[in-house]
Coordinates of C-alpha atoms in Angstrom, one line a residue:
X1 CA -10.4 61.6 21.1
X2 CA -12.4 58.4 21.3
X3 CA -11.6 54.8 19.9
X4 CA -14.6 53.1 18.5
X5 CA -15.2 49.4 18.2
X6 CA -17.2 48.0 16.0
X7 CA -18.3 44.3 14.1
X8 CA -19.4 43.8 10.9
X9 CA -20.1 40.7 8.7
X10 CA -21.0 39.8 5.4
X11 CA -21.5 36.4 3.5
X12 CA -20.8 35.7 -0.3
X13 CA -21.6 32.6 -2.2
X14 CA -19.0 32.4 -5.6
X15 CA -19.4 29.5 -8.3
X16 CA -16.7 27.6 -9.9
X17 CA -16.3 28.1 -13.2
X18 CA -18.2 29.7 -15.7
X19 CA -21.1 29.1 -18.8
X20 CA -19.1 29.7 -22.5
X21 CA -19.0 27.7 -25.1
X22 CA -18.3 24.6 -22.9
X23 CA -14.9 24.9 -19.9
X24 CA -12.5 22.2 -21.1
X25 CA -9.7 21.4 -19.1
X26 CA -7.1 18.5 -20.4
X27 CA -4.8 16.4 -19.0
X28 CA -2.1 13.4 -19.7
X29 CA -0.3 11.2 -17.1
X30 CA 2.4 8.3 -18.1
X31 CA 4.9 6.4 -16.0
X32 CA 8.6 6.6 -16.4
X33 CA 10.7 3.9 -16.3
X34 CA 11.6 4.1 -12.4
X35 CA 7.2 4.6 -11.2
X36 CA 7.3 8.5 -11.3
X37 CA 4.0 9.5 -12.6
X38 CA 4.3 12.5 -15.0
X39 CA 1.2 14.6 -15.3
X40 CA 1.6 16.9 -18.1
X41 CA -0.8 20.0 -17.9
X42 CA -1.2 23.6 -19.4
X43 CA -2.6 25.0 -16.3
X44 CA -1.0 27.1 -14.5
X45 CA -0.3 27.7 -10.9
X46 CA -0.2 30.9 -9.9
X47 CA 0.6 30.3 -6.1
X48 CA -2.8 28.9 -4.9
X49 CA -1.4 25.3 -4.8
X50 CA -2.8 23.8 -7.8
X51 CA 0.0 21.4 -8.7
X52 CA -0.2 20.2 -5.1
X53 CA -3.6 19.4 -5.1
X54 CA -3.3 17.8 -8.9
X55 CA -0.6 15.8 -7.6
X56 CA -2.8 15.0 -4.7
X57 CA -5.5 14.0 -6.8
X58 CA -3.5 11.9 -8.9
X59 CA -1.7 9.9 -6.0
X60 CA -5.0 8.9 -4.6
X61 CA -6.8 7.5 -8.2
X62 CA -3.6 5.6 -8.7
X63 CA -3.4 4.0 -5.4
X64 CA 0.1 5.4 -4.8
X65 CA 2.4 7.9 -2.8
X66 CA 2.2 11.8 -3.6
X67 CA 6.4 11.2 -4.1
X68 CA 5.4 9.2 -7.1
X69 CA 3.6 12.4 -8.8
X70 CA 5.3 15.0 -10.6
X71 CA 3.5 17.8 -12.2
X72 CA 4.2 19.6 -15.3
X73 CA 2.9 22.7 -16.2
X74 CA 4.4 22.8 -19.4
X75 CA 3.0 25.8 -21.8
X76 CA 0.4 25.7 -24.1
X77 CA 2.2 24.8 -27.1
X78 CA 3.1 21.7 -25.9
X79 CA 0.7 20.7 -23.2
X80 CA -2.9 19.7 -22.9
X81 CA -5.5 21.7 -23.7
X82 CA -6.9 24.4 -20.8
X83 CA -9.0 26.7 -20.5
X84 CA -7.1 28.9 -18.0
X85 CA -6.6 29.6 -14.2
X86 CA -9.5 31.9 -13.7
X87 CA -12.8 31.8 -12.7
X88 CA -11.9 29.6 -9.6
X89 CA -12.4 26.6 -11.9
X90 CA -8.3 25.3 -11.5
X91 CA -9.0 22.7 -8.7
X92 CA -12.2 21.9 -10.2
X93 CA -11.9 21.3 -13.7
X94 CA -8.1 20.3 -13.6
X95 CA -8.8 17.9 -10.8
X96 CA -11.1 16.3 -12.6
X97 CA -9.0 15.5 -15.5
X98 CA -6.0 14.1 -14.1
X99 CA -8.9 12.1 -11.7
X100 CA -9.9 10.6 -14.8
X101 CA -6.4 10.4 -17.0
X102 CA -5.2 8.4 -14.0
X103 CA -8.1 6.4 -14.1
X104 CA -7.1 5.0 -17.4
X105 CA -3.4 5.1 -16.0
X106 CA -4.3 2.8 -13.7
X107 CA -6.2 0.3 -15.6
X108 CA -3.0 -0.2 -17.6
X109 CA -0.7 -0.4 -14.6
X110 CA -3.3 -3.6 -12.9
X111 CA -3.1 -5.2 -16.5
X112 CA 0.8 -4.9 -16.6
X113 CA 0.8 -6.0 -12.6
X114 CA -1.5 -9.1 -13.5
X115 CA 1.2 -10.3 -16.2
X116 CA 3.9 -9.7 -14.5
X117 CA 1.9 -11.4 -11.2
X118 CA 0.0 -14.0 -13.2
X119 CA -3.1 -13.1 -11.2
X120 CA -6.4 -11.5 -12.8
X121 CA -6.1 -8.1 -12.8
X122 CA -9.4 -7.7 -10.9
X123 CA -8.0 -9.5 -7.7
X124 CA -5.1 -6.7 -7.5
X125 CA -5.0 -3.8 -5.3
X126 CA -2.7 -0.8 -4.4
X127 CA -1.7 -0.2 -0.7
X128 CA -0.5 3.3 -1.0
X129 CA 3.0 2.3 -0.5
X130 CA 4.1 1.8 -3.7
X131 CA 2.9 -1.7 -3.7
X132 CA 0.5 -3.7 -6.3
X133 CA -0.6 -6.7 -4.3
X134 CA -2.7 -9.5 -4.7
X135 CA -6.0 -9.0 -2.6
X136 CA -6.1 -11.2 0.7
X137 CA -2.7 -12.2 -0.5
X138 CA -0.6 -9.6 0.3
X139 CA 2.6 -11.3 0.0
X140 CA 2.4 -11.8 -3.6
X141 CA 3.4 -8.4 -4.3
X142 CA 5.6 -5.9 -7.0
X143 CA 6.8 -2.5 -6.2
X144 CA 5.6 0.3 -9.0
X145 CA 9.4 0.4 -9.7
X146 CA 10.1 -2.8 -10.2
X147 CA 6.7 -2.8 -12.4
X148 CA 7.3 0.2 -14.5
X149 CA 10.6 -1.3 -15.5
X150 CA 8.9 -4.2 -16.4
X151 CA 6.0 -2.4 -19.1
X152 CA 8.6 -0.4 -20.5
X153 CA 12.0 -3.7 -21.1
X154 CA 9.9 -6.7 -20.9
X155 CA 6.2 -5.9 -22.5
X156 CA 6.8 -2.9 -24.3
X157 CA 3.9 -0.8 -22.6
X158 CA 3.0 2.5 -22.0
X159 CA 1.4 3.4 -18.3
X160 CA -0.3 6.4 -19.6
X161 CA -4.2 8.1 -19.3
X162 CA -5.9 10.8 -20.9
X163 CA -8.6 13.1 -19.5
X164 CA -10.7 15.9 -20.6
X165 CA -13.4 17.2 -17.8
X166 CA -15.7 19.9 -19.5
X167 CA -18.6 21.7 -18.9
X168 CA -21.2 22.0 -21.8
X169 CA -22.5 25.3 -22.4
X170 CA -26.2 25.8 -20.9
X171 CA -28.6 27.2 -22.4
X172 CA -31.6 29.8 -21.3
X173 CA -35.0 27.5 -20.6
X174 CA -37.4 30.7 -22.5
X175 CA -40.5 29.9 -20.5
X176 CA -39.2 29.4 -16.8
X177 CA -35.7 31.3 -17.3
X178 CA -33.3 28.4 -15.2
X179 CA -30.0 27.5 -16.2
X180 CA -27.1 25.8 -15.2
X181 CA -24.4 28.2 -15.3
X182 CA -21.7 27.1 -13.0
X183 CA -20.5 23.3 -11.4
X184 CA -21.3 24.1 -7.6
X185 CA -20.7 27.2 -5.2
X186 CA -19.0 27.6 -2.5
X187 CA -20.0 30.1 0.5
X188 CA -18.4 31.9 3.0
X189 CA -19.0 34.4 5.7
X190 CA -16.6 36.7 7.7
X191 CA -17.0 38.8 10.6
X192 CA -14.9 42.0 11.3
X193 CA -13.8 44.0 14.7
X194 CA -12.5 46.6 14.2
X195 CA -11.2 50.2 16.2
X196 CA -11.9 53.8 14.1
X197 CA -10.5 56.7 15.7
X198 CA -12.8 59.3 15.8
X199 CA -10.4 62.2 16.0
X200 CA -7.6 61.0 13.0
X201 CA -10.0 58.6 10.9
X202 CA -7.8 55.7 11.2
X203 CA -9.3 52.6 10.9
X204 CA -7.6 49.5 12.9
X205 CA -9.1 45.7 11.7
X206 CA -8.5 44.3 15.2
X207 CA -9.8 40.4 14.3
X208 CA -10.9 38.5 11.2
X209 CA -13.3 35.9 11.9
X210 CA -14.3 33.6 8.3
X211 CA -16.2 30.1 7.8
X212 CA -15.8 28.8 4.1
X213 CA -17.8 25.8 3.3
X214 CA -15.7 24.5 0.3
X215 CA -17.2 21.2 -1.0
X216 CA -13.8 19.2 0.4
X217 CA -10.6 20.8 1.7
X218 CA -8.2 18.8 -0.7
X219 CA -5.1 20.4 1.4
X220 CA -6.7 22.1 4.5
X221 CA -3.6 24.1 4.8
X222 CA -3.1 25.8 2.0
X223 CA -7.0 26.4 2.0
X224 CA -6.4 27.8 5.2
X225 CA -3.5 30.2 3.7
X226 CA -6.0 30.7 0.6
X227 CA -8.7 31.9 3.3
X228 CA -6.1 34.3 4.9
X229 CA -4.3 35.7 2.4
X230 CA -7.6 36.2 0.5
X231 CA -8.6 38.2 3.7
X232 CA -5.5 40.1 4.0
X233 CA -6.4 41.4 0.4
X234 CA -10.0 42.3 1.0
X235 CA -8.9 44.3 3.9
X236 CA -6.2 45.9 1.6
X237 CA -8.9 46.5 -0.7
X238 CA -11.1 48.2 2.0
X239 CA -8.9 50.1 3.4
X240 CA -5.2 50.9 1.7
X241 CA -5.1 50.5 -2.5
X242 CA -6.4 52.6 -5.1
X243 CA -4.8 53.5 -8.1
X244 CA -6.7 56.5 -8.9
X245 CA -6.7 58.2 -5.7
X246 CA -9.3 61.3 -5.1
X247 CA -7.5 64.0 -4.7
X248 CA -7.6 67.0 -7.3
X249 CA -5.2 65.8 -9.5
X250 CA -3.6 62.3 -10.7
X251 CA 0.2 63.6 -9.8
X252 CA -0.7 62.5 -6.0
X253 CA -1.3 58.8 -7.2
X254 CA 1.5 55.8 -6.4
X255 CA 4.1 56.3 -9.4
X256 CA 5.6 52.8 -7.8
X257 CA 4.8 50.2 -5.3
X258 CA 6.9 51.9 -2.8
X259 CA 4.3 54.7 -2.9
X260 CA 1.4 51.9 -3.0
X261 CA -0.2 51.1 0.2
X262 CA -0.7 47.8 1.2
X263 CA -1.3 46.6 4.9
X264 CA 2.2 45.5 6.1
X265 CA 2.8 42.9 8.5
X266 CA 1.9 44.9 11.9
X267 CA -1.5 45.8 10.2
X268 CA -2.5 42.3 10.0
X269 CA -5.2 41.3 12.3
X270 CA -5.6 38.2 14.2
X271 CA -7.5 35.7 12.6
X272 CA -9.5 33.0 12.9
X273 CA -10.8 30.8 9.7
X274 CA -12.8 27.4 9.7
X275 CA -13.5 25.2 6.6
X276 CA -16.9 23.2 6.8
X277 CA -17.2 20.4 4.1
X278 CA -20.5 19.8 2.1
X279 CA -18.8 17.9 -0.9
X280 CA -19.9 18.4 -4.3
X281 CA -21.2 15.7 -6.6
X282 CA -19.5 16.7 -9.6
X283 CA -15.7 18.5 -7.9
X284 CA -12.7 16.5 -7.7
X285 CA -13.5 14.3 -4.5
X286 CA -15.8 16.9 -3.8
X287 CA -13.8 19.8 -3.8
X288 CA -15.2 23.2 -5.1
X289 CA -13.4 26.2 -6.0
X290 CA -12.4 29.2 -3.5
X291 CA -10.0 31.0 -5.5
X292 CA -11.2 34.4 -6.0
X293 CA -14.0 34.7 -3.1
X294 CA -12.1 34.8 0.0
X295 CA -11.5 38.9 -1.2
X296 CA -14.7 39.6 -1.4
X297 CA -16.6 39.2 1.8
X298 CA -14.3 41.0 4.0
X299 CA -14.6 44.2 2.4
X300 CA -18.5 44.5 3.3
X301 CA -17.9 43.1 6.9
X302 CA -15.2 45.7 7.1
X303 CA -17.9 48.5 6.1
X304 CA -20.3 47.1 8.0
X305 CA -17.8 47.2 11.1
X306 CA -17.1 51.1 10.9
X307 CA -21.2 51.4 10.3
X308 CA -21.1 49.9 13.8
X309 CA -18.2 52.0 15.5
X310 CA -19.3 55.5 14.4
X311 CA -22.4 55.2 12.5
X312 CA -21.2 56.2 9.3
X313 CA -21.6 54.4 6.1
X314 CA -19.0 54.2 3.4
X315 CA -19.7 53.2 0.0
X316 CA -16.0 53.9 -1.8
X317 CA -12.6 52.2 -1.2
X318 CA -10.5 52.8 0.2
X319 CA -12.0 54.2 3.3
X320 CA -9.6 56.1 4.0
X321 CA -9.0 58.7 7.5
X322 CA -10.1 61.6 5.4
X323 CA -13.4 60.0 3.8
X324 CA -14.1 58.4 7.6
X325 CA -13.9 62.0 8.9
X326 CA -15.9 63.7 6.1
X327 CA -18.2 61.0 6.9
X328 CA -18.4 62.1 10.5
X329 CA -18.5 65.7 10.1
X330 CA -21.1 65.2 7.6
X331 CA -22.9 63.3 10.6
X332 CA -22.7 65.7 13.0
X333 CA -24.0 68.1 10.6
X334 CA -27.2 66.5 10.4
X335 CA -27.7 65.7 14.3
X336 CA -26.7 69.0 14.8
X337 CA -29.3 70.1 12.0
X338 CA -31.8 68.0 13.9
X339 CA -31.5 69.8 16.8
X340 CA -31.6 72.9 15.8

């Protein structure tokens, strides 16, 4: 028996978003009466951390704390228009709206500070506190509180916005063939060490190494835990799921997910993951989307690694013990062949 290393890498470059008839995502953002901002949204966050990063966005157009932001991801019957989480467009598109319905948030909250101040409203700033101030006169202040009580009892005005970001449809240029199919792209490359056991098939992922340029990291942590977990399920792709396994017959497939395989937590590797920034003109503060590539370039890298280790290539996932040592017995064949 002999325990093979080998390393493997593979790179992937993903675009956010997609080319249909337009990518419209809406948003709506208004002040209660105590200075929490609502933002009122139909998209949906399905654990990637897209009402953080909304909230995020929001906080920093207005000029105010993230504990002033609440997100509502209502449904769509009674929020704005989206599109939907997919195509790794959520941070981009939705970011982009709320940037711009807080925009026009904001402009109302500076006109209601200026009355309530008698100032103009282009000498006013925010200092991230909480705080509308004068500029170079930051004494003459009101709290977003005290200010949002005002609009609503004393001038009878809303602090809302409205946004819609949207990405027109393009069209195939007949002569030269360009198009402009997606916002941006983001790219990423992952190496893979890995141990295969010659005599059982078993392959071990030992270490995860993965660089993601990303536009901007709105929240490097949970881009971070994106990049991870994302890796996690490319290496559950690679080597544990299928849900039509090849053996004779379908009766030896999972009937449940306590017959599924997934890696558990001693199968998980070590990792290491960097983000590099490059941010994009048109993302939210330059972010681009990573939702859906960080799968995708570890399964390659993990191929590529076992190609390394034993000199077999595999082409079908899972790559399983038994299709590793078919693979090497089908090797051996042909040395053996070509020494014969």
């Amino acid at each position: 028996m002999t325990r093979l290393r080998g390393r493997g890498y593979a790179a992937v470059n993903y675009p956010t978003g997609m080319n249909l008839g337009g990518d419209p995502s809406q948003a709506l953002i208004h002040a209660t009466t105590t200075g929490t901002f609502v933002v009122s949204l139909s998209s949906v966050d399905l654990g990637q951390g897209l009402k953080t990063v909304v909230a995020q966005c929001a906080a920093e157009t207005l000029g105010l704390p993230f504990t002033n932001i609440l997100v509502d991801t209502a449904d769509t019957d009674t929020g704005p228009h989206c599109m939907g989480t997919f195509a790794s467009r959520g941070t981009h598109r939705v970011g982009n709206a709320v940037i711009m319905a807080a925009t026009e948030a904001r402009a109302i909250m500076l006109d209601v500070a200026a009355e309530e101040l008698e100032v103009d409203a282009a000498d006013l700033e925010t200092d991230g506190t909480g705080y509308i101030q004068v500029r170079g006169a930051e004494a003459k202040r009101i709290h977003i509180t005290d200010l949002a009580l005002a609009a609503h009892f004393t001038h009878g005005r809303t602090i809302s916005g409205r946004g819609v970001f949207m990405k027109e449809k393009s069209e195939v240029v007949p002569e030269t063939g360009e198009m402009d199919p997606d916002s941006c792209q983001a790219h990423a490359c992952t190496v893979a060490e890995v141990e295969v056991d010659d005599e059982t098939g078993v392959v071990e992922v030992l270490r995860m190494y993965s660089v993601y340029e990303i536009g901007r990291a709105l929240h490097p942590a949970m881009a971070t835990q994106q990049v991870e977990g994302g890796a996690w399920m490319g290496m559950s792709h690679a080597l544990f799921e299928a849900t039509e396994p090849y053996y004779p017959v379908r009766d030896h497939g999972p009937a449940d997910f306590s017959e599924y395989l997934m890696p558990a937590a001693g199968d998980i590797p070590e990792q290491v993951s960097v983000l590099l920034e490059r941010p994009a003109p048109t993302g939210p503060y330059g972010a681009k989307g990573i939702g859906e590539m960080t799968a995708n370039a570890p399964i390659p890298a993990i191929a590529n690694a076992i190609f390394d280790a034993c000199g077999v290539r595999l082409d079908h996932m899972p790559f399983t013990p038994e299709r590793v040592l078919r693979a090497l017995d089908s090797l051996r064949g042909q040395d053996l062949s070509a020494h014969g």
